[in-house]
Amino acid sequence: MRAPSTGREVIIEAEPGRVYEDRETGEELEVVGMLLPLAPTASELPWSIENLRFCNWCDELAQKDLNDCPNCGRRMDPLPD
């Protein structure tokens, strides 16, 4: 969340429908970004670009250490050497 006049940013777990105010200026904070929870996965790898590949069936991202796509459930092609 960000205070429009100062640009001061705060990262908080916000509740829907609640108004948050900057403690220094008292102005209403605006939402500038949201984090979405990730679905549970069998992978042990962190969700980062160097650990991801595209499923050859549905073109969705999946971790490199998975054999089956978590999105479509089909077996992915082996990784190239």
PDB file of C-alpha atoms in Angstrom, residues 13-20:
ATOM      1  CA  GLU A  13      -1.787  -8.314   5.065  1.00  0.00           C
ATOM      2  CA  ALA A  14      -4.891  -6.242   4.346  1.00  0.00           C
ATOM      3  CA  GLU A  15      -8.473  -7.175   5.104  1.00  0.00           C
ATOM      4  CA  PRO A  16     -11.108  -6.668   2.377  1.00  0.00           C
ATOM      5  CA  GLY A  17     -13.274  -3.585   2.863  1.00  0.00           C
ATOM      6  CA  ARG A  18     -11.065  -2.026   5.540  1.00  0.00           C
ATOM      7  CA  VAL A  19      -9.588   1.467   5.047  1.00  0.00           C
ATOM      8  CA  TYR A  20      -5.931   1.908   6.008  1.00  0.00           C
TER       9      TYR A  20
END
